[in-house]
Every structure is written in structure tokens, then in C-alpha cells.
Amino acid sequence: MKTPAEIAIEIFRVLPDPRVERTKVHSLEIIMFIALCTYLSGGEGFYDMESYAEAREDWLRATVGMQSTPGHDTFNRVFQAISPKHFGECLIDLSQRLREKISGDVVAFDGKTHRRTGDANCAALHMLNAWSVENRLVLGQQAVEEKSNEITAIPQLMDMLDLKGCVVTTDALNCQKTVAAKTLEKEADYILAVKGNHPALYGELKIYMDDIAAKTSPGFESVEKEHGRIETRRCWQSNEISWYAGLNDWPGRKSFCVIESIREINDQQATSRRYYISSLDYNARRVAKSIRDHWEIENSLHWCLDVVFNEDQSRARARHAAKNLGTLRAICLNLIKRIPGKRSMKGKRFQASLNDEYLFKALRI
């Protein structure tokens, strides 16, 4: 039977080694394994990888056969050189192994900028993420040069993923006809937020759905009370959409939706409405839940990357380093989240630094 370390190293076996043969002192699999363990144990960056290798030298020699301790420059050069495309495939392969439920899952697509990776000569890295709400996994990532380039990147990322039977959700930036078409091609459904980037659709949809909301009861309503705030959410959905002149431009369209949010904080009330186009038949409860689930990508992924993995403070930017460290964080997040228990993610990383058996829980893929 393979050990957890051997199973973890298999993630990196398909990763092409970009180094010249005569310059290889350490195997690529061992370098990547040390980097993975460093991030699982709460470390950040190349100096921490070197420190981890030095502190755990005897353990790494016995566990994975490390011959000598790699320095921070070695880690830096490797992460600059390895292909982000192939490393991203390692992440997708891992998520497929860990993913338990596919059909009915909500897959949220949204981008995140790595704030400190930019300088006067280049823009900060922007990474498009696909998040499985049901499985709490990063399914895949696609690096884009600027936020606006998400529009072309999202169909490419969708092509890499198994989305059959899922509900794809996006923000207004990615409310695009190409996204709708690609979702249907992947045998999935979509709920796309509509805002001012489609002024004709938004204007007509707002008038129509506001009129429905004024005349009928919501198809679904929920109330949440937390942190001194009361939030009421109401959902109206209509499959009477034949009136819209541009209907044929949106593949698979079946319904329009509006979500009304009423927030009460300290006796002050604020109301807002958001509008959506969807390929789902009438099911206001499912639509409302899917739209609510979309925000999990902010709370369970982007927030964790910033607060737990300190992603916005990473200054790695040379060549492919920023993209590859972003993928490494996503791999670690997937592994940490599957460890059972009520500890926070920071607590789990700290425990992994103290206890080898606890670290192996994350590595049992």
C-alpha cells in the first residue's frame, strides 16, 4: 500500500521538469512535495520552503528520499520555470479525485487579483477560479492578464472541467452569450447576473421583473439573523420570456429572475434588487439557493486565500512564479478543507506543522 507521501508525490509526476538535465540536483517531485508541506504547515514563500526542508531534513530523507536540502533560490527558479498550464492540470486532477458530488452541484466562477504581484511595469496577476460549492473545492484556475480578460478565459476553463448536471453561476462581468453557449455544451445549466454591461437586456428585464414583484408574492422567501443583522431575501422567477426581442441571442434561456434583499441593521433598512437570466425551468427555491451559493466563492475561497494564506501580500512576480504559487495555494486549500474537525483553517495548518499524522490526513488523497 502506498504511503500518504507517495500518493501526494503522484500529483506532481505528470508535471514536466523544465530544468536542464545537468543542473538537476533535486528531483522535481521532492521539491514540489516540500513546497506543498510548507504551505500545509503554515509557511509562505521560498525562504519558508528552505527553512522547512532544513528543519525537517531527517523526516524528509526518511519519507521521500531527499538527498540534500534545497535552498530558497532553487525553489524560486523552479516555480518561475514550471508551466502554469501543466501545474493547473495537477490541480484539476486533484479536484477530480476529491470531488464526490457532481450532478446538482453549483459551480461558481469569479476572478481574484493578487494585489502585490504588480509593479510599475506590469499589472497585478488576475486569476479566474472555479469553485464547487457542494464539495468545497477549487476545481480549476485560469490566469488572465487583466480583469476584463475573464470574458475570454471562462469558456477555456469550463472546457477543462466536468460540469454535467451542474449549475454554473457568474457575476455580471461574465454574463455573456459565449458563457451560456459553453454551459449548454457542457450539459449544465446557468444563472447569469445581468447589470449595465447589457443595458438593453438590463433595462427591459428590470421593468418586467419589478412589475411581477409588485403584483405577485415571491416564489421563495428566506430570513437570516446573524451578527445583529436581519436579512430577508425574496425571489421571483418567470418563465414567460417570449416578450424579449433579443431572446434568441441567449442559448438555452428559460427564465428571468429577480432577488430582493432587505437588510435591517440598528433599525435602519436597505433594499436592493439583482436580476438574472437562467436556463433553469421554474423553481424559485433552487434558483434562490444557487444565487446565494455563488457568494461562497468569496467567503470560502477568496477570503481564505487572503486571510489564511496571505495571498495578497505575496510579491512573487518573476516569470511564472505568481501563477504557480497561486495554484499551490489552491491545492493546499483543497487538502486542508477536507480534514475533518472544527478547527479553523489556520488551526489545521498549525496542527499540521506540529503533528506528522495530522499532516498525513491532508495528504491522504
Coordinates of C-alpha atoms in Angstrom, one line a residue:
M1 CA 0.0 0.0 0.0
K2 CA 1.2 3.5 -0.9
T3 CA 2.0 5.9 1.9
P4 CA 0.3 9.3 2.0
A5 CA 3.6 10.9 1.0
E6 CA 3.9 8.6 -2.1
I7 CA 0.3 9.4 -3.0
A8 CA 0.9 13.1 -2.7
I9 CA 4.0 13.0 -4.8
E10 CA 1.9 11.4 -7.6
I11 CA 0.2 14.7 -8.1
F12 CA 3.4 16.1 -9.5
R13 CA 4.6 13.1 -11.5
V14 CA 2.8 14.4 -14.7
L15 CA 4.4 17.8 -14.3
P16 CA 7.2 18.3 -16.9
D17 CA 10.5 19.3 -15.5
P18 CA 11.7 22.5 -17.2
R19 CA 15.3 22.2 -16.0
V20 CA 18.3 21.2 -18.0
E21 CA 19.4 17.7 -17.0
R22 CA 22.9 18.7 -15.9
T23 CA 21.5 21.3 -13.5
K24 CA 19.3 18.9 -11.6
V25 CA 20.4 18.3 -8.0
H26 CA 17.0 17.7 -6.5
S27 CA 14.1 15.8 -8.1
L28 CA 11.2 17.9 -9.2
E29 CA 8.7 15.7 -7.2
I30 CA 10.6 16.2 -4.0
I31 CA 10.9 20.0 -4.5
M32 CA 7.2 20.2 -5.1
F33 CA 6.4 17.9 -2.1
I34 CA 8.5 20.1 0.2
A35 CA 6.7 23.2 -1.1
L36 CA 3.3 21.5 -0.6
C37 CA 4.2 20.5 3.0
T38 CA 5.5 24.0 3.7
Y39 CA 2.2 25.6 2.8
L40 CA 0.1 22.9 4.5
S41 CA 2.1 23.7 7.7
G42 CA 1.6 27.4 7.6
G43 CA 4.6 28.6 5.7
E44 CA 4.7 31.2 2.9
G45 CA 7.2 31.8 0.1
F46 CA 10.6 30.4 -0.9
Y47 CA 12.5 31.2 2.3
D48 CA 10.0 29.3 4.3
M49 CA 10.3 26.3 2.0
E50 CA 14.1 26.3 2.6
S51 CA 13.5 26.6 6.4
Y52 CA 11.1 23.7 6.3
A53 CA 13.5 21.5 4.4
E54 CA 16.2 22.3 6.9
A55 CA 14.1 21.8 10.0
R56 CA 12.5 18.5 8.7
E57 CA 15.6 17.2 7.0
D58 CA 15.7 13.8 8.7
W59 CA 12.0 13.3 8.2
L60 CA 12.1 14.2 4.5
R61 CA 15.1 11.9 4.0
A62 CA 13.2 9.0 5.5
T63 CA 9.8 9.8 4.0
V64 CA 10.6 10.8 0.4
G65 CA 14.3 10.2 0.0
M66 CA 15.5 13.8 -0.1
Q67 CA 19.3 13.7 -0.7
S68 CA 20.2 17.3 0.3
T69 CA 18.4 20.4 1.3
P70 CA 17.2 22.7 -1.5
G71 CA 17.9 26.4 -1.0
H72 CA 15.4 29.2 -1.5
D73 CA 16.9 30.1 -4.9
T74 CA 16.2 26.5 -6.1
F75 CA 12.5 26.8 -5.1
N76 CA 12.4 30.3 -6.7
R77 CA 13.8 29.1 -10.0
V78 CA 11.6 26.0 -10.2
F79 CA 8.4 28.0 -9.5
Q80 CA 9.4 30.6 -12.1
A81 CA 10.1 27.9 -14.7
I82 CA 7.4 25.2 -14.4
S83 CA 4.4 25.5 -16.8
P84 CA 1.3 27.1 -15.2
K85 CA -0.8 25.2 -17.7
H86 CA 0.6 21.8 -16.6
F87 CA 0.6 22.8 -13.0
G88 CA -3.0 23.8 -13.3
E89 CA -3.7 20.4 -14.7
C90 CA -2.3 18.9 -11.5
L91 CA -4.9 21.0 -9.6
I92 CA -7.7 19.8 -11.8
D93 CA -6.6 16.2 -11.5
L94 CA -6.5 16.5 -7.7
S95 CA -10.0 18.1 -7.5
Q96 CA -11.4 15.3 -9.7
R97 CA -10.0 12.7 -7.2
L98 CA -11.5 14.6 -4.2
R99 CA -14.8 15.6 -5.8
E100 CA -17.7 13.4 -4.5
K101 CA -20.8 15.0 -5.9
I102 CA -21.1 16.4 -9.5
S103 CA -24.7 16.4 -10.6
G104 CA -26.6 19.2 -8.9
D105 CA -23.5 21.0 -7.7
V106 CA -23.3 24.8 -8.0
V107 CA -20.0 25.8 -9.7
A108 CA -19.3 29.5 -9.2
F109 CA -16.8 31.3 -11.5
D110 CA -15.2 34.5 -10.3
G111 CA -11.8 36.3 -10.6
K112 CA -9.4 37.5 -7.9
T113 CA -6.5 39.9 -8.2
H114 CA -3.2 39.1 -6.4
R115 CA -2.6 42.7 -5.3
R116 CA 1.1 42.8 -4.6
T117 CA 2.2 40.9 -7.8
G118 CA 2.1 44.1 -9.9
D119 CA 4.6 46.9 -10.2
A120 CA 5.2 50.0 -12.4
N121 CA 6.0 47.8 -15.4
C122 CA 3.2 45.2 -15.2
A123 CA -0.3 44.8 -14.0
A124 CA -1.1 42.5 -11.0
L125 CA -1.9 38.9 -11.7
H126 CA -5.7 38.2 -12.0
M127 CA -6.8 34.6 -11.5
L128 CA -10.1 33.2 -12.6
N129 CA -11.4 30.5 -10.2
A130 CA -14.0 27.8 -10.5
W131 CA -15.4 26.8 -7.0
S132 CA -17.5 23.8 -6.3
V133 CA -20.0 24.8 -3.6
E134 CA -21.2 21.3 -2.7
N135 CA -17.7 19.8 -2.5
R136 CA -15.9 23.0 -1.2
L137 CA -13.1 22.6 -3.7
V138 CA -11.2 24.7 -6.2
L139 CA -12.0 22.8 -9.4
G140 CA -9.6 24.8 -11.5
Q141 CA -7.9 28.2 -12.2
Q142 CA -7.0 30.2 -15.3
A143 CA -4.6 33.1 -15.1
V144 CA -5.6 36.2 -17.1
E145 CA -3.7 39.4 -17.7
E146 CA -6.5 41.8 -16.8
K147 CA -9.9 41.5 -15.2
S148 CA -11.7 42.2 -18.5
N149 CA -10.0 39.1 -20.0
E150 CA -12.1 36.9 -17.8
I151 CA -14.7 37.0 -20.6
T152 CA -12.5 35.0 -22.9
A153 CA -10.9 32.9 -20.2
I154 CA -14.1 31.4 -18.6
P155 CA -15.1 29.2 -21.6
Q156 CA -11.5 27.9 -21.7
L157 CA -11.6 27.0 -18.0
M158 CA -15.0 25.4 -18.4
D159 CA -13.7 23.2 -21.2
M160 CA -11.3 21.6 -18.7
L161 CA -13.9 20.7 -16.1
D162 CA -16.7 18.2 -15.7
L163 CA -19.8 20.3 -15.4
K164 CA -22.5 17.8 -16.4
G165 CA -25.6 18.3 -14.4
C166 CA -24.2 21.4 -12.5
V167 CA -25.5 24.9 -12.2
V168 CA -22.9 27.5 -13.4
T169 CA -23.1 30.9 -11.7
T170 CA -21.2 34.1 -12.6
D171 CA -21.1 37.7 -11.8
A172 CA -22.3 40.4 -14.3
L173 CA -18.9 40.7 -16.0
N174 CA -19.2 37.1 -17.2
C175 CA -22.9 37.4 -18.2
Q176 CA -22.0 36.6 -21.8
K177 CA -23.7 34.7 -24.7
T178 CA -20.5 32.6 -25.1
V179 CA -20.7 31.5 -21.5
A180 CA -24.3 30.5 -21.9
A181 CA -23.5 28.5 -25.0
K182 CA -20.5 26.8 -23.4
T183 CA -22.6 25.9 -20.4
L184 CA -25.1 24.1 -22.6
E185 CA -22.3 22.4 -24.5
K186 CA -21.0 21.0 -21.1
E187 CA -24.6 19.7 -20.4
A188 CA -25.1 22.1 -17.5
D189 CA -27.4 25.0 -16.5
Y190 CA -26.6 28.6 -15.9
I191 CA -27.7 31.6 -13.8
L192 CA -26.0 34.8 -15.0
A193 CA -26.2 38.1 -13.2
V194 CA -27.4 41.0 -15.5
K195 CA -26.2 44.5 -15.0
G196 CA -25.4 47.6 -17.0
N197 CA -22.9 45.9 -19.3
H198 CA -26.0 44.7 -21.2
P199 CA -28.1 47.9 -21.0
A200 CA -31.0 46.8 -23.2
L201 CA -31.5 43.5 -21.5
Y202 CA -31.0 45.0 -18.0
G203 CA -33.4 47.8 -18.7
E204 CA -36.2 45.7 -20.0
L205 CA -35.6 42.9 -17.5
K206 CA -35.8 45.3 -14.6
I207 CA -39.1 46.8 -15.7
Y208 CA -40.6 43.4 -16.3
M209 CA -39.5 41.7 -13.1
D210 CA -40.2 44.8 -10.9
D211 CA -43.8 44.7 -12.3
I212 CA -44.1 41.0 -11.4
A213 CA -42.7 41.6 -7.9
A214 CA -45.2 44.4 -7.4
K215 CA -48.2 42.2 -8.4
T216 CA -47.4 38.8 -7.1
S217 CA -46.0 37.1 -4.0
P218 CA -42.4 35.9 -4.2
G219 CA -41.8 32.3 -5.3
F220 CA -39.4 31.8 -2.4
E221 CA -38.5 33.8 0.7
S222 CA -35.9 33.3 3.5
V223 CA -34.9 35.2 6.6
E224 CA -31.5 35.1 8.2
K225 CA -30.5 36.6 11.5
E226 CA -26.8 36.9 12.4
H227 CA -24.3 39.4 13.8
G228 CA -27.0 41.9 14.7
R229 CA -28.4 41.9 11.1
I230 CA -31.7 40.6 9.8
E231 CA -31.7 39.9 6.1
T232 CA -34.8 38.9 4.1
R233 CA -34.3 37.5 0.6
R234 CA -37.2 37.2 -1.8
C235 CA -37.0 35.5 -5.2
W236 CA -39.4 36.0 -8.2
Q237 CA -38.9 33.8 -11.2
S238 CA -40.7 34.0 -14.5
N239 CA -40.6 31.6 -17.5
E240 CA -42.8 34.0 -19.5
I241 CA -39.8 35.3 -21.5
S242 CA -41.1 35.3 -25.1
W243 CA -41.7 39.1 -25.0
Y244 CA -37.9 39.8 -25.0
A245 CA -36.8 40.7 -28.6
G246 CA -33.2 39.5 -28.1
L247 CA -34.2 36.1 -26.7
N248 CA -32.6 34.1 -29.5
D249 CA -29.2 35.6 -28.7
W250 CA -29.1 33.7 -25.4
P251 CA -28.8 30.0 -25.9
G252 CA -30.9 27.8 -23.6
R253 CA -32.7 30.7 -21.9
K254 CA -35.8 29.6 -20.0
S255 CA -36.4 32.1 -17.2
F256 CA -35.8 35.5 -15.8
C257 CA -35.3 36.1 -12.0
V258 CA -35.0 38.9 -9.5
I259 CA -33.6 38.7 -6.0
E260 CA -34.7 41.3 -3.5
S261 CA -32.6 41.7 -0.4
I262 CA -33.8 43.7 2.6
R263 CA -31.2 44.3 5.3
E264 CA -32.0 45.6 8.7
I265 CA -29.2 46.9 10.9
N266 CA -29.7 49.0 14.0
D267 CA -33.3 49.9 13.0
Q268 CA -32.1 51.0 9.5
Q269 CA -33.3 49.3 6.5
A270 CA -31.7 49.0 3.0
T271 CA -33.3 47.3 0.0
S272 CA -31.6 46.2 -3.2
R273 CA -32.6 44.1 -6.2
R274 CA -30.4 41.9 -8.6
Y275 CA -31.5 40.5 -11.9
Y276 CA -30.6 37.2 -13.6
I277 CA -31.1 35.2 -16.8
S278 CA -31.2 31.4 -16.4
S279 CA -31.5 28.2 -18.3
L280 CA -33.4 26.6 -15.4
D281 CA -37.1 25.9 -15.5
Y282 CA -39.4 27.5 -12.9
N283 CA -38.1 26.5 -9.4
A284 CA -37.7 29.7 -7.3
R285 CA -36.3 27.8 -4.3
R286 CA -33.5 26.2 -6.3
V287 CA -32.7 29.5 -8.2
A288 CA -32.6 31.5 -4.9
K289 CA -30.3 28.9 -3.3
S290 CA -28.0 28.7 -6.3
I291 CA -27.6 32.5 -6.4
R292 CA -27.0 32.6 -2.7
D293 CA -24.4 29.8 -3.1
H294 CA -22.5 31.8 -5.6
W295 CA -21.2 34.0 -2.9
E296 CA -19.4 31.0 -1.3
I297 CA -16.6 31.7 -3.7
E298 CA -15.9 35.0 -2.0
N299 CA -16.3 33.7 1.6
S300 CA -14.9 30.2 1.3
L301 CA -12.2 30.7 -1.3
H302 CA -11.1 34.3 -1.9
W303 CA -11.4 35.3 1.8
C304 CA -9.4 32.1 2.8
L305 CA -6.7 32.8 0.3
D306 CA -6.2 36.3 1.7
V307 CA -6.6 35.7 5.4
V308 CA -5.3 32.1 5.8
F309 CA -2.7 32.0 3.0
N310 CA -1.8 35.7 3.0
E311 CA -2.1 35.7 -0.8
D312 CA -2.4 39.5 -1.3
Q313 CA 0.9 40.0 0.4
S314 CA 2.9 37.7 -1.9
R315 CA 5.4 39.7 -4.0
A316 CA 6.5 36.8 -6.3
R317 CA 6.1 38.1 -9.8
A318 CA 9.1 36.9 -11.9
R319 CA 8.1 34.8 -14.9
H320 CA 5.5 32.2 -13.8
A321 CA 6.2 32.3 -10.0
A322 CA 3.0 34.2 -9.1
K323 CA 0.7 31.9 -11.1
N324 CA 2.3 28.7 -9.8
L325 CA 2.2 29.8 -6.2
G326 CA -1.5 30.7 -6.7
T327 CA -2.0 27.1 -7.9
L328 CA -0.1 25.7 -5.0
R329 CA -2.3 27.6 -2.5
A330 CA -5.4 26.3 -4.2
I331 CA -4.1 22.7 -3.9
C332 CA -3.3 23.2 -0.2
L333 CA -6.7 24.8 0.4
N334 CA -8.4 21.7 -1.2
L335 CA -6.4 19.4 1.0
I336 CA -6.8 21.4 4.2
K337 CA -10.6 21.8 3.8
R338 CA -11.1 18.0 3.6
I339 CA -9.5 17.4 7.1
P340 CA -12.4 16.6 9.4
G341 CA -12.9 18.6 12.6
K342 CA -14.0 22.0 13.8
R343 CA -10.6 23.7 13.8
S344 CA -10.2 26.8 11.7
M345 CA -8.0 26.5 8.6
K346 CA -5.2 28.4 10.3
G347 CA -5.6 26.0 13.2
K348 CA -5.4 23.0 10.9
R349 CA -2.2 24.3 9.3
F350 CA -0.7 24.9 12.7
Q351 CA -1.6 21.4 13.8
A352 CA -0.1 20.0 10.6
S353 CA 3.2 21.7 11.5
L354 CA 3.2 20.0 14.9
N355 CA 2.0 16.5 14.1
D356 CA 3.1 14.3 11.2
E357 CA 0.0 12.1 11.5
Y358 CA -2.2 15.2 11.2
L359 CA -0.2 16.3 8.1
F360 CA -0.8 12.9 6.6
K361 CA -4.5 13.4 7.0
A362 CA -4.3 16.1 4.4
L363 CA -2.0 14.1 2.2
R364 CA -4.3 11.0 2.1
I365 CA -5.8 11.8 -1.3

